[in-house]
Coordinates of C-alpha atoms in Angstrom, one line a residue:
Chain E
E1 CA 0.0 0.0 0.0
D2 CA 1.2 3.4 -0.8
L3 CA 0.3 5.5 2.1
R4 CA 2.6 7.6 4.4
V5 CA 1.8 9.3 7.6
D6 CA 0.9 12.6 5.9
G7 CA -1.1 10.9 3.2
R8 CA 1.5 11.1 0.5
G9 CA 2.5 8.1 -1.7
C10 CA 6.0 6.7 -1.6
E11 CA 7.1 8.8 -4.6
D12 CA 5.3 12.1 -3.9
Y13 CA 7.1 15.3 -3.0
R14 CA 5.9 17.8 -0.6
C15 CA 4.5 21.0 -2.1
A16 CA 7.5 23.1 -3.1
E17 CA 7.8 26.9 -3.5
V18 CA 10.6 28.2 -5.6
E19 CA 11.5 31.9 -6.2
T20 CA 14.6 33.3 -8.0
D21 CA 16.3 36.7 -7.8
V22 CA 15.6 37.2 -4.2
V23 CA 19.1 38.7 -3.2
S24 CA 19.8 41.9 -5.1
N25 CA 23.6 42.0 -4.9
T26 CA 24.3 38.5 -6.3
S27 CA 24.6 37.4 -9.9
G28 CA 21.9 34.9 -9.3
S29 CA 19.9 33.7 -6.3
A30 CA 17.1 31.3 -5.5
R31 CA 15.0 30.4 -2.5
V32 CA 13.3 27.0 -2.1
K33 CA 10.8 26.0 0.5
L34 CA 10.0 22.3 0.5
G35 CA 7.5 21.7 3.3
E36 CA 9.5 22.7 6.4
T37 CA 12.9 22.8 4.7
D38 CA 14.0 26.3 3.7
I39 CA 17.1 26.9 1.5
L40 CA 18.6 30.1 0.1
V41 CA 21.3 30.0 -2.6
G42 CA 23.3 33.0 -3.8
I43 CA 25.7 32.9 -6.7
K44 CA 28.4 35.5 -7.2
A45 CA 30.5 35.6 -10.4
E46 CA 34.1 36.8 -9.9
M47 CA 37.1 36.8 -12.1
G48 CA 39.9 34.5 -11.4
T49 CA 42.7 32.4 -12.9
P50 CA 41.7 29.1 -14.4
K51 CA 42.9 25.8 -12.9
L52 CA 46.2 24.5 -14.3
E53 CA 44.8 21.3 -15.6
K54 CA 41.8 22.9 -17.3
P55 CA 43.2 26.2 -18.7
D56 CA 40.3 27.0 -20.9
E57 CA 37.4 26.5 -18.5
G58 CA 35.9 28.4 -15.6
Y59 CA 34.8 26.5 -12.4
L60 CA 32.4 26.4 -9.6
E61 CA 33.1 26.7 -5.8
F62 CA 30.5 25.6 -3.3
F63 CA 30.1 26.8 0.4
V64 CA 27.4 25.6 2.6
D65 CA 26.4 27.4 5.8
C66 CA 24.2 25.8 8.4
S67 CA 24.6 28.0 11.4
S68 CA 21.2 29.5 11.4
N69 CA 19.5 26.2 12.0
S70 CA 19.6 25.4 15.7
P71 CA 21.8 26.3 18.6
E72 CA 23.8 23.1 18.3
L73 CA 24.8 24.0 14.8
E74 CA 25.9 27.5 15.6
G75 CA 29.6 28.4 14.9
R76 CA 31.8 25.4 14.4
G77 CA 29.1 22.9 15.1
G78 CA 27.6 23.1 11.6
E79 CA 30.9 22.8 9.9
E80 CA 30.8 19.0 9.6
L81 CA 27.4 19.0 8.0
G82 CA 28.3 22.0 5.8
T83 CA 31.5 20.3 4.4
D84 CA 29.6 17.1 3.9
I85 CA 27.0 18.8 1.8
A86 CA 29.6 20.9 -0.1
N87 CA 31.5 17.7 -0.9
T88 CA 28.4 16.1 -2.2
L89 CA 27.7 19.0 -4.4
Y90 CA 31.2 19.0 -5.8
R91 CA 30.8 15.3 -6.7
V92 CA 27.4 15.9 -8.3
F93 CA 28.8 18.7 -10.5
S94 CA 32.1 17.0 -11.2
C95 CA 30.4 15.5 -14.4
E96 CA 31.9 17.0 -17.6
N97 CA 28.7 18.2 -19.1
S98 CA 26.6 19.5 -16.2
V99 CA 27.5 23.1 -16.6
D100 CA 29.1 24.5 -19.7
L101 CA 32.4 25.6 -18.2
K102 CA 34.0 26.6 -21.5
S103 CA 31.6 29.5 -21.7
L104 CA 33.0 30.8 -18.4
C105 CA 36.4 31.3 -20.0
I106 CA 37.6 34.8 -20.9
N107 CA 41.2 34.3 -21.7
P108 CA 42.7 30.8 -21.8
K109 CA 45.3 30.4 -19.0
E110 CA 44.8 33.9 -17.7
H111 CA 41.2 34.9 -16.9
C112 CA 38.1 33.0 -16.3
W113 CA 34.8 33.4 -14.5
V114 CA 34.6 31.6 -11.1
L115 CA 31.1 31.0 -9.8
Y116 CA 31.0 31.1 -6.0
V117 CA 27.8 29.2 -5.0
D118 CA 26.8 30.0 -1.4
V119 CA 24.1 27.8 0.2
L120 CA 22.4 28.9 3.3
L121 CA 20.3 26.4 5.3
L122 CA 17.5 28.5 6.9
E123 CA 15.5 25.6 8.2
C124 CA 16.0 21.8 8.2
G125 CA 12.8 19.9 7.9
G126 CA 14.1 16.7 6.2
N127 CA 15.4 16.1 2.7
I128 CA 18.0 18.9 2.6
F129 CA 19.9 17.5 -0.4
D130 CA 17.0 17.6 -2.8
A131 CA 16.0 21.1 -1.8
I132 CA 19.6 22.3 -2.1
S133 CA 20.0 20.9 -5.6
I134 CA 16.7 22.4 -6.7
A135 CA 17.8 25.8 -5.4
V136 CA 21.2 25.5 -7.0
K137 CA 19.7 24.7 -10.4
A138 CA 17.2 27.6 -10.1
A139 CA 20.0 30.0 -9.0
L140 CA 22.2 28.9 -11.9
F141 CA 19.2 29.6 -14.3
N142 CA 18.8 33.0 -12.8
T143 CA 22.6 33.9 -12.9
R144 CA 23.5 36.7 -15.2
I145 CA 27.2 37.1 -15.9
P146 CA 28.2 40.4 -17.4
K147 CA 29.8 40.3 -20.8
V148 CA 33.5 41.3 -21.0
R149 CA 35.8 42.2 -23.8
V150 CA 39.5 41.8 -23.7
L151 CA 41.5 44.6 -25.4
E152 CA 45.1 44.3 -26.2
D153 CA 47.4 47.2 -26.0
E154 CA 50.4 47.8 -28.2
E155 CA 52.8 46.5 -25.6
G156 CA 50.8 43.4 -25.2
T157 CA 49.1 44.2 -21.9
K158 CA 45.6 42.9 -21.8
E159 CA 42.7 45.1 -20.5
I160 CA 39.4 43.8 -19.6
E161 CA 36.5 46.0 -20.4
L162 CA 33.0 45.5 -18.9
S163 CA 30.2 46.4 -21.3
D164 CA 28.2 49.5 -20.3
D165 CA 24.8 48.0 -20.6
P166 CA 23.8 46.3 -17.3
Y167 CA 21.3 44.0 -19.1
D168 CA 24.0 42.7 -21.5
C169 CA 25.0 39.5 -19.9
I170 CA 25.4 35.8 -20.6
R171 CA 23.0 33.2 -19.2
L172 CA 23.9 29.7 -18.3
N173 CA 22.3 26.7 -20.0
V174 CA 21.0 24.6 -17.1
D175 CA 19.5 21.7 -19.2
E176 CA 22.2 19.3 -18.1
V177 CA 22.4 20.4 -14.5
P178 CA 21.5 17.4 -12.3
C179 CA 19.1 17.4 -9.3
I180 CA 19.6 15.1 -6.4
V181 CA 16.9 12.6 -5.4
T182 CA 17.2 11.1 -2.0
L183 CA 15.6 7.7 -1.5
S184 CA 15.4 6.6 2.1
K185 CA 14.9 3.0 2.9
I186 CA 12.2 2.4 5.6
G187 CA 11.4 -1.2 6.3
Y188 CA 11.0 -3.0 3.0
R189 CA 10.0 0.1 0.9
H190 CA 11.9 3.2 -0.1
V191 CA 10.4 6.7 0.0
V192 CA 11.2 10.0 -1.7
D193 CA 11.3 13.3 0.2
A194 CA 11.5 12.1 3.7
T195 CA 10.4 14.3 6.6
L196 CA 12.4 14.6 9.8
Q197 CA 10.5 11.8 11.4
E198 CA 10.8 9.5 8.4
E199 CA 14.6 10.2 8.3
A200 CA 14.9 9.2 11.9
C201 CA 13.2 5.8 11.1
S202 CA 15.3 5.1 8.0
L203 CA 18.6 3.2 8.4
A204 CA 20.1 3.9 5.0
S205 CA 19.5 6.3 2.1
L206 CA 20.7 6.6 -1.4
L207 CA 21.5 10.0 -3.0
I208 CA 21.2 9.9 -6.8
S209 CA 21.8 12.9 -9.0
V210 CA 19.7 12.7 -12.1
T211 CA 19.7 15.1 -15.2
S212 CA 16.6 16.0 -17.0
K213 CA 17.0 13.3 -19.5
G214 CA 17.2 10.7 -16.8
A215 CA 21.0 10.1 -16.8
I216 CA 22.5 9.3 -13.5
T217 CA 25.6 11.4 -12.9
S218 CA 26.6 10.3 -9.4
M219 CA 25.4 8.2 -6.5
K220 CA 26.1 8.1 -2.8
K221 CA 25.0 6.0 0.0
V222 CA 24.5 7.5 3.5
G223 CA 23.4 6.0 6.7
K224 CA 24.6 3.3 9.0
G225 CA 22.4 0.5 7.6
S226 CA 23.1 -1.7 4.7
L227 CA 21.4 -1.9 1.3
D228 CA 20.6 -5.0 -0.6
P229 CA 21.9 -4.9 -4.2
E230 CA 18.4 -5.7 -5.6
S231 CA 16.9 -2.8 -3.7
I232 CA 19.7 -0.5 -5.0
F233 CA 18.5 -1.3 -8.6
E234 CA 14.9 -0.6 -7.7
M235 CA 15.9 2.7 -5.9
M236 CA 17.9 3.7 -9.0
E237 CA 14.9 3.2 -11.2
T238 CA 12.6 5.1 -9.0
G239 CA 15.2 7.9 -8.7
Q240 CA 15.4 8.2 -12.5
R241 CA 11.6 8.3 -12.8
V242 CA 11.1 10.8 -10.0
G243 CA 14.1 12.9 -11.1
K244 CA 12.7 13.4 -14.6
S245 CA 9.3 14.6 -13.3
L246 CA 11.2 16.9 -10.8
H247 CA 13.1 18.5 -13.7
I248 CA 10.0 19.0 -15.8
A249 CA 8.1 20.7 -12.9
L250 CA 11.1 22.9 -12.1
Q251 CA 11.8 24.0 -15.6
K252 CA 8.1 24.8 -16.2
L253 CA 8.1 26.9 -13.1
L254 CA 11.3 28.7 -14.0
D255 CA 10.0 29.5 -17.4
E256 CA 6.7 30.7 -15.9
E257 CA 8.6 33.0 -13.6
E258 CA 10.8 34.3 -16.3
S259 CA 7.9 35.1 -18.6
S260 CA 5.9 36.9 -15.9
G261 CA 8.9 39.3 -15.5
T262 CA 8.6 42.2 -13.1
S263 CA 4.8 42.2 -13.0
R264 CA 4.7 39.6 -10.2
P265 CA 5.4 41.0 -6.6
K266 CA 8.4 39.3 -5.1
V267 CA 8.0 37.6 -1.7
G268 CA 11.7 37.4 -0.9
F269 CA 13.4 35.4 1.8
L270 CA 11.8 37.2 4.7
G271 CA 8.2 36.3 3.7
Chain O
M1 CA 3.5 7.7 -10.5
A2 CA 5.5 10.5 -8.9
A3 CA 3.7 13.7 -8.2
V4 CA 5.9 16.8 -8.0
T5 CA 4.1 20.1 -7.5
M6 CA 6.1 23.3 -7.6
R7 CA 4.7 26.7 -7.4
L8 CA 5.7 30.4 -7.0
P9 CA 5.3 31.7 -3.5
A10 CA 2.5 34.1 -2.8
V11 CA 2.1 36.5 0.1
R12 CA -0.7 35.1 2.2
A13 CA -2.9 37.4 4.2
P14 CA -3.5 36.0 7.6
L15 CA -7.0 34.6 8.2
S16 CA -9.2 37.2 9.8
S17 CA -10.4 36.0 13.2
G18 CA -14.0 35.8 14.0
A19 CA -15.9 38.3 16.2
P20 CA -14.3 38.5 19.6
R21 CA -16.3 36.6 22.0
G22 CA -16.2 37.3 25.7
G23 CA -14.6 40.7 25.5
E24 CA -11.3 41.9 24.1
K25 CA -8.2 40.0 25.1
H26 CA -5.3 42.2 26.1
L27 CA -2.4 40.9 23.9
V28 CA 1.1 42.1 24.6
A29 CA 4.6 41.6 23.1
P30 CA 7.9 41.7 25.1
G31 CA 8.6 45.2 26.0
D32 CA 4.9 46.5 25.9
T33 CA 3.7 48.4 28.9
I34 CA 0.9 46.7 30.7
T35 CA 0.0 49.4 33.1
T36 CA 1.5 52.3 34.8
D37 CA -0.6 51.9 38.0
T38 CA 1.7 51.0 40.8
G39 CA -1.0 49.3 42.9
Y40 CA -0.6 45.9 41.1
M41 CA 1.5 42.9 42.2
R42 CA 3.6 41.6 39.4
G43 CA 3.3 37.9 38.5
H44 CA 5.0 35.7 35.9
G45 CA 6.0 37.2 32.6
T46 CA 6.3 40.8 33.9
Y47 CA 8.9 43.1 35.2
V48 CA 9.0 46.6 36.6
E49 CA 11.1 49.4 35.1
D50 CA 10.7 53.0 35.8
D51 CA 7.4 52.6 37.7
K52 CA 5.9 50.8 34.7
L53 CA 4.8 47.2 34.5
I54 CA 6.3 45.8 31.3
A55 CA 5.7 42.3 29.8
S56 CA 8.7 40.0 29.2
V57 CA 6.9 37.4 27.1
A58 CA 4.4 37.5 24.2
G59 CA 1.0 36.5 25.4
V60 CA -2.3 37.4 27.1
V61 CA -2.5 39.6 30.2
E62 CA -4.4 37.9 33.1
K63 CA -5.6 40.0 36.0
V64 CA -6.8 38.3 39.2
N65 CA -7.7 41.1 41.7
K66 CA -4.4 42.8 42.2
L67 CA -2.1 40.2 40.6
V68 CA -1.0 40.8 36.9
C69 CA 0.6 38.1 35.0
V70 CA 1.2 37.4 31.3
R71 CA 0.4 33.9 30.1
A72 CA 2.7 33.1 27.1
L73 CA 1.2 31.7 23.9
K74 CA 4.2 29.4 23.1
A75 CA 5.7 28.1 26.2
R76 CA 6.8 24.7 27.6
Y77 CA 4.2 22.6 29.4
N78 CA 3.5 23.6 33.0
G79 CA 2.1 20.6 34.9
E80 CA -1.1 20.7 36.9
I81 CA -2.4 17.9 39.1
G82 CA -4.9 15.8 37.2
D83 CA -3.7 16.6 33.6
I84 CA -3.4 13.8 31.1
V85 CA 0.0 13.7 29.4
V86 CA 1.5 11.7 26.6
G87 CA 5.2 11.2 27.1
R88 CA 8.3 9.3 25.8
I89 CA 10.6 7.4 28.2
T90 CA 14.1 8.8 28.0
E91 CA 15.9 7.1 30.9
V92 CA 15.4 4.0 33.1
Q93 CA 16.8 4.8 36.6
Q94 CA 16.9 2.9 39.8
K95 CA 13.4 3.2 41.0
R96 CA 11.8 5.4 38.4
W97 CA 11.6 6.3 34.7
K98 CA 12.3 9.8 33.3
V99 CA 9.6 10.8 30.8
E100 CA 10.0 13.6 28.2
T101 CA 6.8 15.7 28.2
N102 CA 7.8 19.0 26.5
S103 CA 8.2 20.7 29.9
R104 CA 11.2 22.5 31.4
L105 CA 12.3 19.5 33.4
D106 CA 11.9 15.8 32.5
S107 CA 8.9 14.3 34.3
V108 CA 9.2 11.4 36.7
L109 CA 7.3 8.1 36.7
L110 CA 8.0 6.3 40.0
L111 CA 8.0 2.5 40.1
S112 CA 5.5 2.7 42.8
S113 CA 3.1 4.7 40.6
I114 CA 2.6 2.1 37.8
N115 CA 0.2 -0.7 37.4
L116 CA 1.9 -4.0 36.9
P117 CA 0.9 -6.2 33.9
G118 CA -2.0 -8.4 34.9
G119 CA -3.4 -5.7 37.1
E120 CA -1.7 -7.0 40.3
L121 CA -1.4 -4.7 43.2
R122 CA 1.5 -5.4 45.5
R123 CA 4.4 -3.8 47.0
K124 CA 7.3 -3.6 44.5
S125 CA 10.3 -5.7 45.5
A126 CA 13.9 -5.7 44.5
E127 CA 13.2 -8.1 41.6
D128 CA 10.7 -5.6 40.2
E129 CA 13.4 -3.0 40.2
L130 CA 15.7 -5.3 38.1
A131 CA 12.8 -6.1 35.8
M132 CA 11.9 -2.4 35.2
R133 CA 13.2 -2.6 31.6
D134 CA 10.8 -5.3 30.8
Y135 CA 7.9 -3.1 31.5
L136 CA 9.0 0.2 29.9
Q137 CA 12.1 0.9 27.8
E138 CA 13.7 4.0 26.5
G139 CA 11.8 5.3 23.5
D140 CA 8.4 3.9 24.6
L141 CA 5.4 6.2 24.5
I142 CA 3.0 6.2 27.5
S143 CA -0.2 8.0 28.6
A144 CA -0.3 9.0 32.2
E145 CA -1.8 11.4 34.6
V146 CA -0.1 14.0 36.7
Q147 CA 0.0 12.9 40.4
S148 CA 2.0 15.7 42.0
I149 CA 4.5 18.4 41.3
F150 CA 7.9 18.6 42.9
S151 CA 9.1 21.9 44.3
D152 CA 11.4 22.6 41.4
G153 CA 8.5 22.3 38.9
A154 CA 9.2 18.7 37.8
V155 CA 6.1 16.7 37.3
S156 CA 5.4 13.2 38.8
L157 CA 3.2 10.9 36.9
H158 CA 1.2 7.8 37.6
T159 CA -0.5 5.2 35.4
R160 CA -2.7 3.7 38.2
S161 CA -5.6 3.0 35.9
L162 CA -6.3 0.6 33.2
K163 CA -6.8 3.4 30.6
Y164 CA -3.2 4.6 31.0
G165 CA -0.1 2.7 30.0
K166 CA 2.1 2.0 27.1
L167 CA 0.9 3.2 23.7
A168 CA 1.0 0.8 20.7
Q169 CA 0.6 1.7 17.1
G170 CA -0.4 5.2 16.1
V171 CA 0.7 8.6 15.1
L172 CA 2.1 11.4 17.4
V173 CA 1.6 15.0 16.7
Q174 CA 3.5 17.6 18.7
V175 CA 1.9 20.9 19.1
S176 CA 2.1 23.8 21.5
P177 CA 0.6 23.0 24.9
S178 CA -1.5 26.3 24.9
L179 CA -3.6 25.0 22.0
V180 CA -5.1 22.0 23.8
K181 CA -8.3 23.0 25.4
R182 CA -8.9 21.8 28.9
Q183 CA -11.8 19.4 29.0
K184 CA -13.5 16.8 31.2
T185 CA -12.0 13.9 29.3
H186 CA -9.1 13.8 26.9
F187 CA -9.6 10.3 25.5
H188 CA -11.9 10.6 22.5
D189 CA -13.3 7.9 20.3
L190 CA -14.1 9.8 17.1
P191 CA -17.0 8.5 14.9
C192 CA -14.7 8.5 11.9
G193 CA -13.0 5.3 13.0
A194 CA -10.0 6.4 15.1
S195 CA -9.4 7.4 18.6
V196 CA -7.3 10.3 19.9
I197 CA -5.6 11.2 23.1
L198 CA -5.2 15.0 23.6
G199 CA -2.3 15.3 26.0
N200 CA -2.3 18.6 27.9
N201 CA 1.4 18.8 27.2
G202 CA 0.8 19.2 23.5
F203 CA 1.5 15.6 22.5
I204 CA -1.5 14.2 20.6
W205 CA -1.7 10.5 19.9
I206 CA -4.0 9.2 17.1
Y207 CA -4.5 5.5 17.1
P208 CA -7.0 3.0 15.5
T209 CA -10.0 2.2 17.8
A210 CA -9.5 -1.1 19.6
E211 CA -12.1 -3.6 18.5
Q212 CA -13.1 -5.0 21.7
K213 CA -12.5 -3.9 25.3
E214 CA -9.2 -5.3 26.5
D215 CA -9.7 -6.8 29.9
E216 CA -6.3 -8.2 30.4
A217 CA -3.2 -6.3 31.1
G218 CA -2.6 -3.0 32.8
G219 CA -2.0 -1.6 29.3
Y220 CA 1.3 -3.3 28.6
T221 CA 0.6 -5.6 25.8
T222 CA 1.5 -3.9 22.5
N223 CA -0.5 -4.9 19.5
L224 CA 1.9 -4.9 16.6
E225 CA -0.3 -6.4 13.9
P226 CA -0.4 -4.5 10.7
V227 CA -3.1 -1.8 10.7
P228 CA -5.5 -2.0 7.8
L229 CA -5.3 0.6 5.0
S230 CA -8.7 2.2 5.7
D231 CA -7.7 2.8 9.4
R232 CA -4.4 4.3 8.3
E233 CA -6.1 6.7 5.8
V234 CA -8.4 7.9 8.6
I235 CA -5.4 8.5 10.9
S236 CA -3.4 10.2 8.2
R237 CA -6.4 12.5 7.5
L238 CA -6.8 13.3 11.1
R239 CA -3.1 14.0 11.5
N240 CA -3.2 16.5 8.6
C241 CA -6.3 18.2 10.0
I242 CA -4.6 18.7 13.3
V243 CA -1.6 20.2 11.7
A244 CA -3.9 22.5 9.6
L245 CA -5.7 23.6 12.8
V246 CA -2.4 24.2 14.5
T247 CA -1.0 26.4 11.6
H248 CA -4.0 28.6 12.2
K249 CA -3.7 28.6 15.9
M250 CA -7.1 27.1 16.6
M251 CA -7.9 25.4 19.9
L252 CA -7.8 21.7 19.7
F253 CA -10.7 19.7 21.2
D254 CA -12.8 16.8 19.9
T255 CA -15.4 18.9 18.2
S256 CA -13.0 21.2 16.3
I257 CA -11.0 18.2 15.1
L258 CA -14.2 16.4 14.0
Y259 CA -15.5 19.4 12.1
C260 CA -12.2 19.9 10.4
Y261 CA -12.1 16.2 9.5
E262 CA -15.6 16.5 7.9
A263 CA -14.7 19.7 6.1
S264 CA -11.6 17.9 4.6
L265 CA -13.4 14.8 3.3
P266 CA -13.8 16.2 -0.4
H267 CA -10.1 16.7 -0.6
Q268 CA -7.4 14.1 -1.0
I269 CA -5.4 13.4 2.1
K270 CA -2.1 14.8 0.8
D271 CA -3.8 18.0 -0.5
I272 CA -4.8 19.0 3.0
L273 CA -1.4 20.5 3.7
K274 CA -1.5 22.8 0.7
P275 CA -2.0 26.4 2.0
E276 CA -5.2 27.2 0.2
V277 CA -6.9 24.0 1.1
T278 CA -5.8 24.5 4.8
E279 CA -7.4 27.8 4.9
E280 CA -10.6 26.6 3.3
I281 CA -11.2 23.7 5.7
V282 CA -10.2 25.8 8.8
L283 CA -12.6 28.5 7.8
E284 CA -15.3 26.0 7.3
A285 CA -14.6 24.3 10.7
R286 CA -14.5 27.7 12.5
Q287 CA -17.9 28.6 10.9
R288 CA -19.5 25.5 12.0
L289 CA -18.2 26.0 15.6
L290 CA -19.5 29.5 15.7
D291 CA -22.9 28.4 14.4
S292 CA -23.1 25.6 17.0
E293 CA -22.3 28.0 19.8
G294 CA -24.6 30.9 19.3

């Protein structure tokens, strides 16, 4: 039977609210409210030098802050959870095609765009990984990187010129950005989008990052229980199915918000 | 099939409350001046500064003759003798159990205050002390009554009746203690097919109604058979209704929960938690309550 405590089926998500462009001094931002879980993501684009092994690509840096959650996570306490989430995000985005990093390059070997992704955990109500990945995707969709031109002087020194028009910017293609689906094993079944009580009952969970086409980019098992190989295959299939519908719903919402433009009043992250 | 609903957030206007009945309530926030009259004695939740009586918590001002106190809206449970509480065992100590009841201090359940399985009444011996863990373990949920209060405010519980004891299968909902209305009885058998225990400490236990009256045990046998789907649906719906009432800060008692349940029947169980559906059913329940009152 397919009935959880709050009436949802095993593959149903809680009602999610997504809003982008909530923080005005970032290049892109998004806020996601998934039931009780509240996430705020801000992306700042800054110029830096490309990495040595990838001289013609830009890169992303993730930082997660959980100190506003509860007194025990204040200060250094939330560092462990924060680095854990940041490492998972690095792993998810380590796939070659997720973000078009070559478009972030300005001058090979010398200048490139670095996207600093800051994740703020406002409230933890279960299933933080899914909410964070949805917020990161929405924020990347919202990111506007200003266009720059490189001018070369007679002596060979390069100057970087920012275009005067503030609306002249490049947008990122987020079609290949994966979203994380967390499947928690409770008893003999597995559920998607577990609440805090359901997470307390589950011994093992599988984090799968799925792209909009259903391709799995990374997988991670968390929890102190063990998973049967058979159930891992089932969970992967469920994750692919759920991930695809998650991407469709998110893309539809982002397009709807984009098309409504400035006519819709913004709620912001204090609402 | 998976169902994923996403939407853009919208600013929600708070539900307008019904006509104030029984006079205006004096609501204060921390820092508000209650009165500048110096003839009053100050009670809990107030302090004196510059000859003015100022509130230190957010709540309702209560005046009894010359005593002024502020009763907070969201506070920990303060035990009173005779209250029914639902609690969780946190520790098993030498002659007592420590029970967590959403109060400032853990409540105490003495070994001499419980009913032994089988309903025996005898003096507890040393063997009973060693066998305490067989009766109640850490993590068990119990329903009990407040017997007395210690001087530091800790509450002492007892389960000296067959209707109290260990709770078996069901759903626990944790709400603020101020939302549970004080009534004659807190054990309700709702006509929709489930039973509910409204603990005064804010812990609400929803469970399937037992088929026949259990005449054995002092409430220690736990029925761990799978609960049928129809019962589980009723319990999930009740749980969502209670959460909906709590989000709109309505008092919880059997009639309000029942009206809310009936108002929610046309919707699917998982839709009840959507903001617009919550508003609709709470408004309907509130309307029915007002109609039945006056």
